[in-house]
CSV table of C-alpha atoms and ligand atoms in Angstrom, one decimal:
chain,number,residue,atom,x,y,z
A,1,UNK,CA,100.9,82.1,197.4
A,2,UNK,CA,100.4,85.4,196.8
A,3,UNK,CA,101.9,88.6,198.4
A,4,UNK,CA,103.6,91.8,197.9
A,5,UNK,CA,106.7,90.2,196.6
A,6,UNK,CA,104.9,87.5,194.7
A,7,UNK,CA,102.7,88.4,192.2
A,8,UNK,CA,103.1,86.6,189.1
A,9,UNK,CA,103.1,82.6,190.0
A,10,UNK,CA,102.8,80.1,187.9
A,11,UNK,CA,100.9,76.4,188.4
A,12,UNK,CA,102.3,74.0,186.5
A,13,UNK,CA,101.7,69.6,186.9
A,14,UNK,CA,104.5,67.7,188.1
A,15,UNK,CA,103.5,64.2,187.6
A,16,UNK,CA,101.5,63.0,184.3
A,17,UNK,CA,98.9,65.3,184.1
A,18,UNK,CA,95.9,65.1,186.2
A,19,UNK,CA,96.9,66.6,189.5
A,20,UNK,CA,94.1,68.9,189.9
A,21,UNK,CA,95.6,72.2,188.5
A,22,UNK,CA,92.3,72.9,187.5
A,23,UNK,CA,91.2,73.5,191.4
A,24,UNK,CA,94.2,75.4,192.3
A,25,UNK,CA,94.0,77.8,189.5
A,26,UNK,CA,90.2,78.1,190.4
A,27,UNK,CA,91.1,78.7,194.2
A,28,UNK,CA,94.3,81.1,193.3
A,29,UNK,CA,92.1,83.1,191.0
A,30,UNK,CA,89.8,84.3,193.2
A,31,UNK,CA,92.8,86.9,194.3
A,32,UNK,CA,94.1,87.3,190.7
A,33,UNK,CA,93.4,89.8,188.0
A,34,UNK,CA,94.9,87.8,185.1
A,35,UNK,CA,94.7,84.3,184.2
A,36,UNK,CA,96.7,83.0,181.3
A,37,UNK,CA,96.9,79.5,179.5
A,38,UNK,CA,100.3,79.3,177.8
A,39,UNK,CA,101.0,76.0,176.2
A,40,UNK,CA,98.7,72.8,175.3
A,41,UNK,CA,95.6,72.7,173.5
A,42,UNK,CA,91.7,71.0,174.0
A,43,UNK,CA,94.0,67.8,174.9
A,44,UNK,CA,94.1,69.7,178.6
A,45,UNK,CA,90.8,69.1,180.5
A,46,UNK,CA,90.4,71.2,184.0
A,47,UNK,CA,87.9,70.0,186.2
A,48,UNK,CA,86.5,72.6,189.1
A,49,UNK,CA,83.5,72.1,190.5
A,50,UNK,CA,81.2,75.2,192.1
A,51,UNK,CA,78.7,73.8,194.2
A,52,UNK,CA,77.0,71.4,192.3
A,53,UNK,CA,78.0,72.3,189.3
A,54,UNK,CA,80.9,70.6,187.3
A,55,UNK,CA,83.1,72.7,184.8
A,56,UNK,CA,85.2,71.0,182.3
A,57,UNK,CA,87.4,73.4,180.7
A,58,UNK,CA,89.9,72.2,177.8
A,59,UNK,CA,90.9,75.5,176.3
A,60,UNK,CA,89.6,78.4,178.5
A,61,UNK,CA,91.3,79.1,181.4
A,62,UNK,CA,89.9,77.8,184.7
A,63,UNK,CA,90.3,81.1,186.2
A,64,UNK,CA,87.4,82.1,184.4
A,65,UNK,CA,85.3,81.0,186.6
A,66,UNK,CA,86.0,84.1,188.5
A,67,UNK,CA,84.1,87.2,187.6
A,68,UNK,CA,86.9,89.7,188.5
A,69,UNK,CA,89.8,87.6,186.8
A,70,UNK,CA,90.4,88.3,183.0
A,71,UNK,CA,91.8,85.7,181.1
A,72,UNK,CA,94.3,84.9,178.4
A,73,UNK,CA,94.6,82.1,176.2
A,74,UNK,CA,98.5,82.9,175.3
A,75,UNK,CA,100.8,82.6,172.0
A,76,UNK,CA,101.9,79.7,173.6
A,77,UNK,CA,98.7,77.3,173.1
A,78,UNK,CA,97.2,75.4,170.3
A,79,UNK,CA,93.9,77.1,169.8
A,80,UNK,CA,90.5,74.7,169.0
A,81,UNK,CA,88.2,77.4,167.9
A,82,UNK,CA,85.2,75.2,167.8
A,83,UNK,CA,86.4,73.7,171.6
A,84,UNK,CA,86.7,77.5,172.4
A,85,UNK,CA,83.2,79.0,171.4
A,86,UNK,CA,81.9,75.3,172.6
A,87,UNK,CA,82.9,76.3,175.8
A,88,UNK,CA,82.5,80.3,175.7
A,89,UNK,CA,78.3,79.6,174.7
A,90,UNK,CA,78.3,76.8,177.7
A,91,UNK,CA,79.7,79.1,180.2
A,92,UNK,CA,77.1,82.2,179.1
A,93,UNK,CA,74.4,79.3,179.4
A,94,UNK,CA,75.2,78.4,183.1
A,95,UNK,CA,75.5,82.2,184.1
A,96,UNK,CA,79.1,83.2,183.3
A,97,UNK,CA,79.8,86.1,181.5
A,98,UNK,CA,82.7,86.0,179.0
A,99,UNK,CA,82.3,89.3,177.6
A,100,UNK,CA,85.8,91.9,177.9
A,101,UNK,CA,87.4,88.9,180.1
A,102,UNK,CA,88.7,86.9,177.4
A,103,UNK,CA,91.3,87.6,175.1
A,104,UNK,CA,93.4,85.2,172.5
A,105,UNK,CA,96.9,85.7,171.4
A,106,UNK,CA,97.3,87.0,167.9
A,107,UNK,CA,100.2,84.6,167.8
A,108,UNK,CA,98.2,81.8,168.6
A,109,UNK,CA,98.4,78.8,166.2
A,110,UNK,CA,95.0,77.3,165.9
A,111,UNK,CA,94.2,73.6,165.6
A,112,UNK,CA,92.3,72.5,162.7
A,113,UNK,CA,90.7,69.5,161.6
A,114,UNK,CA,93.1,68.5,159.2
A,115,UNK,CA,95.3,68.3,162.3
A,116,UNK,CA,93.0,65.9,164.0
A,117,UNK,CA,93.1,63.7,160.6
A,118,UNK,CA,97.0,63.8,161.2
A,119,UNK,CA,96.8,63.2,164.8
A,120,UNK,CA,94.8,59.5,164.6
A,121,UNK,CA,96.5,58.1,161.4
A,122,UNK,CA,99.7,59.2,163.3
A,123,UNK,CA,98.6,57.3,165.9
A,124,UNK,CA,98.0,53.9,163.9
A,125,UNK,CA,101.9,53.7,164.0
A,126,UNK,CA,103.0,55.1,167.0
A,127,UNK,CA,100.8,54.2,169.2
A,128,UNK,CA,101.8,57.2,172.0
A,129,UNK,CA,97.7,57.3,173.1
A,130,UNK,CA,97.4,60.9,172.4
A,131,UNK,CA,93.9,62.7,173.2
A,132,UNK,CA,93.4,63.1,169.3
A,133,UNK,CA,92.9,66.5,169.6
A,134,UNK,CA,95.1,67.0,166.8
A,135,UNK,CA,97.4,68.8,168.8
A,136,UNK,CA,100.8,67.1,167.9
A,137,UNK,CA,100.3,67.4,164.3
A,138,UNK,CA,99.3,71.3,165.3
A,139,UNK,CA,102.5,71.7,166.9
A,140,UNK,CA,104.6,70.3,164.1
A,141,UNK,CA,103.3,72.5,161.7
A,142,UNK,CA,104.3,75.3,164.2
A,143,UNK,CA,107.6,74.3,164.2
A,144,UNK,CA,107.4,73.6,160.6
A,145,UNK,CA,106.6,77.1,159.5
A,146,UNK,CA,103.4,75.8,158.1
A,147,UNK,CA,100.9,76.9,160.5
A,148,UNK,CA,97.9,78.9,161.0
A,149,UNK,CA,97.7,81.5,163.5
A,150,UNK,CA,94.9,83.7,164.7
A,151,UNK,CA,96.4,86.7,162.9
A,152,UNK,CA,96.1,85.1,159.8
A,153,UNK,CA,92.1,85.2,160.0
A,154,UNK,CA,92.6,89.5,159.5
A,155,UNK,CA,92.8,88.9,155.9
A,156,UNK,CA,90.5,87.0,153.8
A,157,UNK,CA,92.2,86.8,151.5
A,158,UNK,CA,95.9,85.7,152.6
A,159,UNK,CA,93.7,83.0,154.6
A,160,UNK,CA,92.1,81.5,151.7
A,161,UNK,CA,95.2,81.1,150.3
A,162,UNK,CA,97.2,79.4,153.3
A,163,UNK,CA,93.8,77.3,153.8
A,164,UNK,CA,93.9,75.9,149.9
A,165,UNK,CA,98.2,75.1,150.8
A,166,UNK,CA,97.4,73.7,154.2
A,167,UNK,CA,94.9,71.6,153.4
A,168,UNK,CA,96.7,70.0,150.2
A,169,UNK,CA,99.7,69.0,152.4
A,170,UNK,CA,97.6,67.6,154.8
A,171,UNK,CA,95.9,65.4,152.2
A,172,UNK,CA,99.4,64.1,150.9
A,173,UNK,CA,100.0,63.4,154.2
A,174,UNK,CA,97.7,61.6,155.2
A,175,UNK,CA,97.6,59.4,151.9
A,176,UNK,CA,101.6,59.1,152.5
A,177,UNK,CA,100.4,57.8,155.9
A,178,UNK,CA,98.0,55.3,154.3
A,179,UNK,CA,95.3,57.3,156.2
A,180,UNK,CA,91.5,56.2,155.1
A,181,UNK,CA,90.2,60.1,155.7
A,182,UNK,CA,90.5,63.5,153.2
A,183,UNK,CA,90.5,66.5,155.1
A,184,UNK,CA,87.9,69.2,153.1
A,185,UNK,CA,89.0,72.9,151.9
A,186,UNK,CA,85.2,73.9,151.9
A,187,UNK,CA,84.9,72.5,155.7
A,188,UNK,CA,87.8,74.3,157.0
A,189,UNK,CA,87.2,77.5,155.1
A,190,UNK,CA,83.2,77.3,156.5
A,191,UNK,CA,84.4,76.7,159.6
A,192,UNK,CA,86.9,79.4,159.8
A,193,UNK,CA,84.4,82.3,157.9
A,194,UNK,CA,81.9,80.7,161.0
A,195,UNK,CA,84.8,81.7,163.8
A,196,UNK,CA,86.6,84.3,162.3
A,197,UNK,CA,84.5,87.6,163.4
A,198,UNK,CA,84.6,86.3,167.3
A,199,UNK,CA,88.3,85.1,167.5
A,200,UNK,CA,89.3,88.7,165.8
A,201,UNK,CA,86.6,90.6,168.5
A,202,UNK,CA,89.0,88.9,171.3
A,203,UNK,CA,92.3,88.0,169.6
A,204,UNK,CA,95.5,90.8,170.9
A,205,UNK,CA,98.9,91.1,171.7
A,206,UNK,CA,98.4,89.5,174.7
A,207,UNK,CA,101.9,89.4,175.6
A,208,UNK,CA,101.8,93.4,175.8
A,209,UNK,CA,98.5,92.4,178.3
A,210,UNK,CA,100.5,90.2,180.5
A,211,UNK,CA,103.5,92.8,180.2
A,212,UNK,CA,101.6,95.5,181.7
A,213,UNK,CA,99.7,93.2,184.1
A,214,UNK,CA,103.7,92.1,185.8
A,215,UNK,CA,104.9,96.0,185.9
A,216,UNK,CA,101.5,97.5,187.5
A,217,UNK,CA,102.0,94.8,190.0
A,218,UNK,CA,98.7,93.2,189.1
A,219,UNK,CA,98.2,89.6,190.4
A,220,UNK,CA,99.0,87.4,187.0
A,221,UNK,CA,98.6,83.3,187.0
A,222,UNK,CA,100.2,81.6,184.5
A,223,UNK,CA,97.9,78.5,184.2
A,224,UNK,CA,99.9,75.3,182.9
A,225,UNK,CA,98.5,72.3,181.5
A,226,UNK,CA,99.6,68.4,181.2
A,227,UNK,CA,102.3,67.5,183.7
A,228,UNK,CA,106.2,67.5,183.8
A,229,UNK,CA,106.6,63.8,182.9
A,230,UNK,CA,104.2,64.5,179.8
A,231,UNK,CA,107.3,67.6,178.1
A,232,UNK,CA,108.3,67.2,175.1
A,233,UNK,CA,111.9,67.8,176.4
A,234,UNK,CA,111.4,66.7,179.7
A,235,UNK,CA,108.9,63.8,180.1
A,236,UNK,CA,108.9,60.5,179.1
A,237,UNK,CA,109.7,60.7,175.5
A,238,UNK,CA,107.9,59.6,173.2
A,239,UNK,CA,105.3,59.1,175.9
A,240,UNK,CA,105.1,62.9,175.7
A,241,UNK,CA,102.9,65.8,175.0
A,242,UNK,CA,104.0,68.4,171.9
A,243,UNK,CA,104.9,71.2,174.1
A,244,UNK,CA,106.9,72.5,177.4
A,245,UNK,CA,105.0,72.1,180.0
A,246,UNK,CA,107.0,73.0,182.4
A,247,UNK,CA,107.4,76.6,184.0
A,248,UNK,CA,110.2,77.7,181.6
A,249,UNK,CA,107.4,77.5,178.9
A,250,UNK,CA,105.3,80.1,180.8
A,251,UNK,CA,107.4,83.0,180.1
A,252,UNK,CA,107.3,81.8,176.3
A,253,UNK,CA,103.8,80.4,176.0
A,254,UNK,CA,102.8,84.1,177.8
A,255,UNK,CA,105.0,86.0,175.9
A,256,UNK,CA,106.8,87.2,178.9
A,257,UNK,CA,110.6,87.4,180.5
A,258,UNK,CA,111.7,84.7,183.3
A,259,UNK,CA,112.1,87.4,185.3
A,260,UNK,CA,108.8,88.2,185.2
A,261,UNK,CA,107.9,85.1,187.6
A,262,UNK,CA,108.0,85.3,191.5
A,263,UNK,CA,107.1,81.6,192.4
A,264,UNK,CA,106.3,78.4,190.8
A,265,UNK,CA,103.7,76.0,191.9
A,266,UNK,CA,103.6,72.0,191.5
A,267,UNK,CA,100.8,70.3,192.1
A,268,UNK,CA,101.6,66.8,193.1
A,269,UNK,CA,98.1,63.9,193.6
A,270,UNK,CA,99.0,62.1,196.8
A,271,UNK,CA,99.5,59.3,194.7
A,272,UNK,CA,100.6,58.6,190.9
A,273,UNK,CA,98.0,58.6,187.9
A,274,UNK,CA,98.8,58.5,184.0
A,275,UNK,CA,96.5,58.1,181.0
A,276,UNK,CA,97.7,57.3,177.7
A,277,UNK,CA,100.9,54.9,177.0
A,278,UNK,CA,104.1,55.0,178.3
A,279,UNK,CA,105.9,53.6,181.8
A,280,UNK,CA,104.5,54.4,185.2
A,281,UNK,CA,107.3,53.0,187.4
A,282,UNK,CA,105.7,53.2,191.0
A,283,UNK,CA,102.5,51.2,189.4
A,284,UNK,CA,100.3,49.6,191.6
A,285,UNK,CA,99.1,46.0,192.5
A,286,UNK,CA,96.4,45.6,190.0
A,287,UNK,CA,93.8,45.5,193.0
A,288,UNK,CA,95.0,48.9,194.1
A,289,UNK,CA,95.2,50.8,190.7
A,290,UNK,CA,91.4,49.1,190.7
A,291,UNK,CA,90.5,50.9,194.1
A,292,UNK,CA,92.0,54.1,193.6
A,293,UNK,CA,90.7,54.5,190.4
A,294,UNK,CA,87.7,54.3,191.6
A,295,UNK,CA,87.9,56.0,195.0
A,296,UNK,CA,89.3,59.1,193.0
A,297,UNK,CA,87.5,58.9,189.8
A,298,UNK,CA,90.0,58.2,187.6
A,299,UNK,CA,89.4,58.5,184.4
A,300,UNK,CA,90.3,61.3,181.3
A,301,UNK,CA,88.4,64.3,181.9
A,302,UNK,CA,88.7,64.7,177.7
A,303,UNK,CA,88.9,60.8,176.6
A,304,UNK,CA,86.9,58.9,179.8
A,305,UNK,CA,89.6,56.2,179.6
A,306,UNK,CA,90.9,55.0,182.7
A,307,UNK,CA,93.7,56.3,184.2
A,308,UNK,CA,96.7,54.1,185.7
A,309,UNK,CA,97.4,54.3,188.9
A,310,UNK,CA,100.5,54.0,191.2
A,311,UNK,CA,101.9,55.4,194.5
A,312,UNK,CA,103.4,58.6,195.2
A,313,UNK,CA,106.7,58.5,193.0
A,314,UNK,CA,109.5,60.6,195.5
A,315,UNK,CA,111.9,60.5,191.7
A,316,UNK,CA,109.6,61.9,189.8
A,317,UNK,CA,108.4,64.3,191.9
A,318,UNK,CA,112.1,65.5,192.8
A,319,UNK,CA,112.6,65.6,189.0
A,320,UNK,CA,109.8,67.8,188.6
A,321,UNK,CA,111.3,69.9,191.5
A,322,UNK,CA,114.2,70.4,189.1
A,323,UNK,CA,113.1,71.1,185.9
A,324,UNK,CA,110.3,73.6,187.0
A,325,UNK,CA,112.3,75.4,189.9
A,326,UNK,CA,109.4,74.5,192.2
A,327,UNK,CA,109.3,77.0,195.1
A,328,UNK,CA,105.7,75.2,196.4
A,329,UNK,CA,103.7,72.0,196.1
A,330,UNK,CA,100.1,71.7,196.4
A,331,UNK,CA,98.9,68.1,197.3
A,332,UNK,CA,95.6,67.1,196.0
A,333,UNK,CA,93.1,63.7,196.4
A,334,UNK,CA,94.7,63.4,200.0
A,335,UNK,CA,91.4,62.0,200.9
A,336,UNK,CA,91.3,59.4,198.2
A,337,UNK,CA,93.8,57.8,200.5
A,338,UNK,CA,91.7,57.8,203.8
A,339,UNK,CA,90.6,54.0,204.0
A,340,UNK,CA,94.1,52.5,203.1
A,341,UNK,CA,95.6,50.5,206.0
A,342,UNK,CA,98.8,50.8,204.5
A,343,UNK,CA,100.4,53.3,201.7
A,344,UNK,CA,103.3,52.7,199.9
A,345,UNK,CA,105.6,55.6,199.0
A,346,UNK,CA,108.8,55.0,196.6
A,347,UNK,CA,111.3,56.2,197.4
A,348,UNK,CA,113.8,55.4,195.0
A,349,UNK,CA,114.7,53.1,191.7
A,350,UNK,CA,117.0,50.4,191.4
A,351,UNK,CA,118.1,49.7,187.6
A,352,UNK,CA,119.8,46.7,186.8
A,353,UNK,CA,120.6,46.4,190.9
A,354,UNK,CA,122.3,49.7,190.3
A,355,UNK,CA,120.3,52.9,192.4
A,356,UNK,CA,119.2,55.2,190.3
A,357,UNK,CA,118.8,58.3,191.6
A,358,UNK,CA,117.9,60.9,188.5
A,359,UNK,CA,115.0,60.2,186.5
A,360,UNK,CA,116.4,58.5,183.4
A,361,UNK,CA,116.1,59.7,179.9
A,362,UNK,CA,114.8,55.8,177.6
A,363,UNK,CA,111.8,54.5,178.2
A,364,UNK,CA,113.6,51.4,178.0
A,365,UNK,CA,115.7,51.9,181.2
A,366,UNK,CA,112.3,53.5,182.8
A,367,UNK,CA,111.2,49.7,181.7
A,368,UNK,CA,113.4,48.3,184.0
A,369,UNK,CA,113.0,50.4,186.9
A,370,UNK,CA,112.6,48.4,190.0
A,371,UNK,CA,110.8,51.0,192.7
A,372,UNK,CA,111.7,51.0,196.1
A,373,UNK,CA,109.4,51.4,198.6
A,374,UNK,CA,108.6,52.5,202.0
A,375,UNK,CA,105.2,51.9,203.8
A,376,UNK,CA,103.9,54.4,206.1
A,377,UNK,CA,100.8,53.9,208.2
A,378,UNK,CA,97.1,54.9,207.0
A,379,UNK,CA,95.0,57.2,208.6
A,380,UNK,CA,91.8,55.4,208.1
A,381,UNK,CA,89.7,58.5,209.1
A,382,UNK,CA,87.9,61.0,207.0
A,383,UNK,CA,89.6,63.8,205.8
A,384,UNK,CA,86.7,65.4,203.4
A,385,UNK,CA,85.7,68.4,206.1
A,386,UNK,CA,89.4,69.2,207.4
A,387,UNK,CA,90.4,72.5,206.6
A,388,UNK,CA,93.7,73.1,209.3
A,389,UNK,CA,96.7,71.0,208.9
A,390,UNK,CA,96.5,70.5,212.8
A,391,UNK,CA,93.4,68.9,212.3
A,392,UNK,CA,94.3,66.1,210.0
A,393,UNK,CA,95.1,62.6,211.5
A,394,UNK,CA,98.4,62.7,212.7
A,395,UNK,CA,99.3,59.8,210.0
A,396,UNK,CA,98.3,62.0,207.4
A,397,UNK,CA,99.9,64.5,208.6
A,398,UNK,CA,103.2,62.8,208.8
A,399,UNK,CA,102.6,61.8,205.3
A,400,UNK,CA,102.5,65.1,204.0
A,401,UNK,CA,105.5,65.4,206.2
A,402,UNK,CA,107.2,62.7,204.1
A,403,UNK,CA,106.6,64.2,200.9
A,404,UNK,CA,107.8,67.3,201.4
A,405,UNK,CA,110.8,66.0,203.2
A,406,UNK,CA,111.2,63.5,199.8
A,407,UNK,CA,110.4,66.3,197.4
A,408,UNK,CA,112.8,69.3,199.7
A,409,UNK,CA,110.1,71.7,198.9
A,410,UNK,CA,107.0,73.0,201.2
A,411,UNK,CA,103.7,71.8,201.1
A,412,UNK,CA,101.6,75.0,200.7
A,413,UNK,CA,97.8,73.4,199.9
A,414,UNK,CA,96.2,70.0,200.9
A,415,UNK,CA,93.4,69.4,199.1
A,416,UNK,CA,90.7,66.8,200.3
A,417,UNK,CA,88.5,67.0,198.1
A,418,UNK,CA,87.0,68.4,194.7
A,419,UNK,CA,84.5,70.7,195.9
A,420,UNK,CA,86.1,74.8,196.1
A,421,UNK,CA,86.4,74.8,199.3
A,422,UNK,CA,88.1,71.4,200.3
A,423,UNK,CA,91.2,72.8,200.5
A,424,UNK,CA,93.7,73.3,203.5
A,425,UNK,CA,96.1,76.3,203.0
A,426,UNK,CA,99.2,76.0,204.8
B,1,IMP,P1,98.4,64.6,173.2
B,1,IMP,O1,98.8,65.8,174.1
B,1,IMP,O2,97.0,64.5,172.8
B,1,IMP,O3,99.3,64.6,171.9
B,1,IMP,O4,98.8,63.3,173.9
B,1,IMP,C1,100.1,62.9,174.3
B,1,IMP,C2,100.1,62.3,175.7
B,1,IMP,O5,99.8,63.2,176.7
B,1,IMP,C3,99.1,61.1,175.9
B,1,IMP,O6,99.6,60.2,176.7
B,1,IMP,C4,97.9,61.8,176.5
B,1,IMP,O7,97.2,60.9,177.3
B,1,IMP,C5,98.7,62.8,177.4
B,1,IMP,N1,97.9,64.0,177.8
B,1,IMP,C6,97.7,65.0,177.0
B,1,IMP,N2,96.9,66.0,177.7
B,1,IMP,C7,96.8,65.5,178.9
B,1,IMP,C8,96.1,66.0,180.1
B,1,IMP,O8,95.6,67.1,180.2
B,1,IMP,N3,96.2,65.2,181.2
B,1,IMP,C9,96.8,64.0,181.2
B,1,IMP,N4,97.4,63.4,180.1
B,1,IMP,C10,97.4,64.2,179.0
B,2,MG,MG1,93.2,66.7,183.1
């Protein structure tokens, strides 16, 4: 995607999460010189595998997997700081050198454990089946004006004092919530003395980073998480994550304009997958969410619970055209379709024997959805080693033709695969 006129792209999901933005990020960054994370939290979980050797990043960028990329976790995200230096000691274990490549927003509200507390007794009501990362609850205090941010950690002093307020509302809370669990002052201030000198050695304005990154003309990824169904605004709410996930929330998750942003990304599965609660109109038989559950792995890369799984949803993915100004797709897992005779693709929705052409806003007419399909022909032939569109099966190839006819927006990657290099550029 990138070229002289396009250097600042973002990657963003535009199903439920899940697509495999973890792999395009990793494949991108090899040309880029910044990598930035801009909204979610540890609830995110990017899977890229090098060789034989799995990553699962939650709250580092994937592009750190790339020794010439720098990388930004931006004002945008929900910082876990013991998920952070989990991760930053597991990647100098295997090899991977963190040091003057990663920087945290100043801005950056971090995530607690009191949050976590809030995030499961919030759960015993609402039942969304949230990651329990405590990022809602983490979120709410953002908007609140009741948060913690990493700029907060300079003083000592001022933190002991948000810390003692924090943690009191978070008890009432979660006794006004009937909750079993007391969150602890002494824990969170340990914890925080524990993190504080390293999140200070990397935390900046990283906006100003990103800033000057865009007008030098440096190569600068904005690295989404989640998927478009999953915004707060946008998604399926309730069945939604706390924050915009969509591209509009790279320019304020990075601390940049729009204008900033040449081209915008989607990365679509092949199919449909969804963890956590919430409708999933193009569903599958349950003998079919069975086999391609287990023909693409499917299950949380942060939870292990299974995921759903349905067909290649044209409405959603249209939707997601929409909201995130989608000037590319990336289609990933082609290959977990290669044995299927037969492959369903909806089309459409029928409501109430009404079409239904927008994605609708209740979960209660999402309920009622009726999908309509089309079936187009298998290719029942390997696709694991392809690496030129001309030398996929011509039925796969005419169903990559479909989407993008379906979607009205180019297919620029095919990925068959998870290793790095299973990946067609088109
Ligand atoms: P939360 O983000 O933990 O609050 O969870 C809210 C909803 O978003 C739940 O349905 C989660 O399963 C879903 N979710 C959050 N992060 C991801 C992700 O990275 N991939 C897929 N689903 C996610
Ligand atoms: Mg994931």
């Amino acid at each position: 995607m990138f070229d002289q006129r396009t250097t600042c792209i973002v990657v963003v999901g535009a199903q439920w999460g899940d697509e495999g933005k973890g792999k395009l990020v990793d494949v991108l960054a090899e040309r880029a010189n910044l990598v930035v994370r801009y909204q979610g939290g540890a609830n995110a979980g990017h899977t890229v595998v090098i060789g034989e050797s799995q990553f699962i990043l939650r709250q580092i960028p994937s592009g750190m997997l790339h020794p010439q990329a720098t990388c930004i976790i931006g004002n945008g995200v929900v910082l876990d700081p013991e998920t952070l230096f989990g991760e930053v000691d597991e990647l100098e274990r295997r090899g991977i050198s963190i040091s003057g490549r990663l920087f945290v927003s100043d801005r950056a509200h971090l995530v607690l454990p009191y949050h976590k507390l809030l995030d499961a007794a919030a759960e015993r009501s609402q039942g969304i089946g949230t990651t329990g990362r405590g990022i809602g609850p983490a979120y709410q205090d953002k908007t609140g004006r009741r948060g913690v941010r990493v700029a907060d950690l300079r003083d000592r002093a001022v933190l002991l004092a948000l810390l003692g307020d924090r943690v009191e509302r978070a008890n009432a809370a979660l006794a006004a919530m009937g909750a079993p669990a007391e969150a602890s002052l002494e824990q969170h201030v340990a914890m925080l003395d524990q993190f504080a000198p390293r999140l200070l050695a990397i935390a900046a304005d990283t906006g100003l980073l990103v800033h000057r990154a865009v007008k030098a003309r440096q190569r600068v990824l904005l690295e989404g998480a989640q998927g478009a169904l999953l915004d707060l605004d946008h998604g399926t709410y309730p069945y939604v994550t706390s924050s915009n996930t969509t591209s509009g929330g790279a320019a304020v998750g990075a601390g940049i304009g729009p204008t900033a942003i040449d081209g915008v990304l989607g990365v679509v599965k092949a199919y449909t997958t969804r963890v956590g609660n919430g409708p999933l109109p193009s569903a599958a038989s349950p003998e079919d969410d069975e086999r391609l559950r287990k023909l693409g792995g499917e299950f949380g890369a942060v939870t292990g619970r299974a995921r759903r799984c349905g067909w290649f949803d044209a409405t959603v993915v249209r939707y997601a055209v929409r909201v995130n100004g989608l000037t590319g797709l990336a289609v990933t897992k082609l290959d977990v379709l290669d044995t299927f005779a037969e492959i369903p693709v909806c089309t459409g929705y029928e409501v109430d024997g009404a079409p239904c052409d927008e994605f609708p806003a209740e979960v209660s007419r999402l309920d009622r959805v009726r999908p309509i399909y089309e079936t187009m022909p298998g290719w029942q032939a390997p696709t694991t080693e392809v690496r030129r569109l001309a030398e996929l099966p011509g039925a796969a190839r005419a169903y990559l033709d479909r989407i993008e006819a379906l979607a009205d927006t180019p297919v620029r990657y095919v990925s068959v695969g998870t290793r790095r290099d299973q990946i067609i550029e088109v």
